[in-house]
PDB file of C-alpha atoms in Angstrom:
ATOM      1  CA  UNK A   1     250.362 157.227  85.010  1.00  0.00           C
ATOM      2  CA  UNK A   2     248.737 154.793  82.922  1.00  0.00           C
ATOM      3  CA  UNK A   3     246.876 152.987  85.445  1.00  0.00           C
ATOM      4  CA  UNK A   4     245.593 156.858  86.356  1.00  0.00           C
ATOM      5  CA  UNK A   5     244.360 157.283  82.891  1.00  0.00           C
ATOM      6  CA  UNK A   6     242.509 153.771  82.367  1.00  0.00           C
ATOM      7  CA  UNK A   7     240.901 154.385  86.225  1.00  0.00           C
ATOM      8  CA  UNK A   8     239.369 157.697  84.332  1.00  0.00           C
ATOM      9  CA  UNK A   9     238.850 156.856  80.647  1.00  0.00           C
ATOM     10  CA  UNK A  10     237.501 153.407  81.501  1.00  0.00           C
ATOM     11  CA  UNK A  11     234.519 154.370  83.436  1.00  0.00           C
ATOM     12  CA  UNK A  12     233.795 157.581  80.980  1.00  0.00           C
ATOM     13  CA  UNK A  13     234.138 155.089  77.769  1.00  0.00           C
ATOM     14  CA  UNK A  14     231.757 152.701  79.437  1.00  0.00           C
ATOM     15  CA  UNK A  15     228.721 155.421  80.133  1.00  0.00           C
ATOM     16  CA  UNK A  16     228.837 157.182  76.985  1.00  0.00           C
ATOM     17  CA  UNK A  17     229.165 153.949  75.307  1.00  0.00           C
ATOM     18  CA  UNK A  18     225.565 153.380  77.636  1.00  0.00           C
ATOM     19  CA  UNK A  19     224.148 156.665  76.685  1.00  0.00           C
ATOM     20  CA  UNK A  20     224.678 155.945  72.991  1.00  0.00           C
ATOM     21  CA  UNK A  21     223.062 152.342  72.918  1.00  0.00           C
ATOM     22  CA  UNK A  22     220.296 153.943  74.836  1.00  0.00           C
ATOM     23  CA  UNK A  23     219.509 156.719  72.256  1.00  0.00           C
ATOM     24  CA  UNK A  24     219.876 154.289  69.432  1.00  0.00           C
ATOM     25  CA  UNK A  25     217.034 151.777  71.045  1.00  0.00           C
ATOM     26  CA  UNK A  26     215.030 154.444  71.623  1.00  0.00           C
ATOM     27  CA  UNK A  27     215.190 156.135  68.507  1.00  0.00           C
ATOM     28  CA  UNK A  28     214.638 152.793  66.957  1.00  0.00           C
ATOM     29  CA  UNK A  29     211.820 151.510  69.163  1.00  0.00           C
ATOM     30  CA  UNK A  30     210.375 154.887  67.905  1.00  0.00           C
ATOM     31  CA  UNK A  31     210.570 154.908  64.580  1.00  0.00           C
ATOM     32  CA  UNK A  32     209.479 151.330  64.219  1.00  0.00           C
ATOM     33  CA  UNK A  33     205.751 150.020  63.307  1.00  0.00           C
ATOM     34  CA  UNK A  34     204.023 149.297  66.683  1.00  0.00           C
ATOM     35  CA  UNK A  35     204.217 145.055  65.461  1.00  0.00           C
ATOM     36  CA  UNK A  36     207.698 145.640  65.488  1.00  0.00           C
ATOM     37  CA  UNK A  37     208.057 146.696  68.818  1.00  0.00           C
ATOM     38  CA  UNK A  38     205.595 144.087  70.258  1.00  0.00           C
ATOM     39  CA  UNK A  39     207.601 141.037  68.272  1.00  0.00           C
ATOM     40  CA  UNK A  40     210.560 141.973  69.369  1.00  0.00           C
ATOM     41  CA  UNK A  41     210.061 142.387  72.624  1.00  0.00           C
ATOM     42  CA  UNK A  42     208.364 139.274  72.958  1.00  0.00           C
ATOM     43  CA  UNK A  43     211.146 137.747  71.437  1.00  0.00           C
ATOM     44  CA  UNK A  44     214.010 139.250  73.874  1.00  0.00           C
ATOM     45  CA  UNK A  45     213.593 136.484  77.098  1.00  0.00           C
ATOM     46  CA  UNK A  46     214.614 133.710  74.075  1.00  0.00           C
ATOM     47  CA  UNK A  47     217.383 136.080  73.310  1.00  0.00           C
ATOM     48  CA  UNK A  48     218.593 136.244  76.476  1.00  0.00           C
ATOM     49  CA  UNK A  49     218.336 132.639  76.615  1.00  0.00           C
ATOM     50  CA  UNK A  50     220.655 131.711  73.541  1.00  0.00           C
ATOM     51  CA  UNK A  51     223.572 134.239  74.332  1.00  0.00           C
ATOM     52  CA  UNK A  52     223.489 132.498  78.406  1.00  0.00           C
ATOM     53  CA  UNK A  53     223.773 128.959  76.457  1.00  0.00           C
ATOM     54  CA  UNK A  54     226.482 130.376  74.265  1.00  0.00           C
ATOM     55  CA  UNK A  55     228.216 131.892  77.308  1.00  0.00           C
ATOM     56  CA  UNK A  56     228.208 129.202  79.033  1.00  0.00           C
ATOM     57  CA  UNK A  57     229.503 126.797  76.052  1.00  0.00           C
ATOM     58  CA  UNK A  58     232.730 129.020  76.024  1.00  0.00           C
ATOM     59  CA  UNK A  59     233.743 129.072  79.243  1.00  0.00           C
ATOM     60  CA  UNK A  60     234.098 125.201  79.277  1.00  0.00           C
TER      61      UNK A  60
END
């Protein structure tokens, strides 16, 4: 039974947990000065960057 329930919640958790982030970057890529939007997406690939190092830190 509980196995049955995680199969269905699971999945359902993990899109409207999706859907949500989505609106909120939207809504806040939006609403933000057009500066904004250019710094920080020029600063994501150096994001990315640091949370792989970090990753990869804790799993040794």
């Amino acid at each position: 039974m509980l196995d049955t329930l995680l199969t269905l919640v699971l999945p359902l958790a993990l899109c409207l947990a999706v859907a949500c982030l989505t609106v909120v970057c939207v809504v806040a890529l939006s609403q933000a000065r057009r500066t904004d939007t250019v710094e920080v997406v020029r600063a994501l690939p150096e994001l990315a960057a640091v949370f792989l190092r970090f990753h990869r830190q804790r799993r040794r």
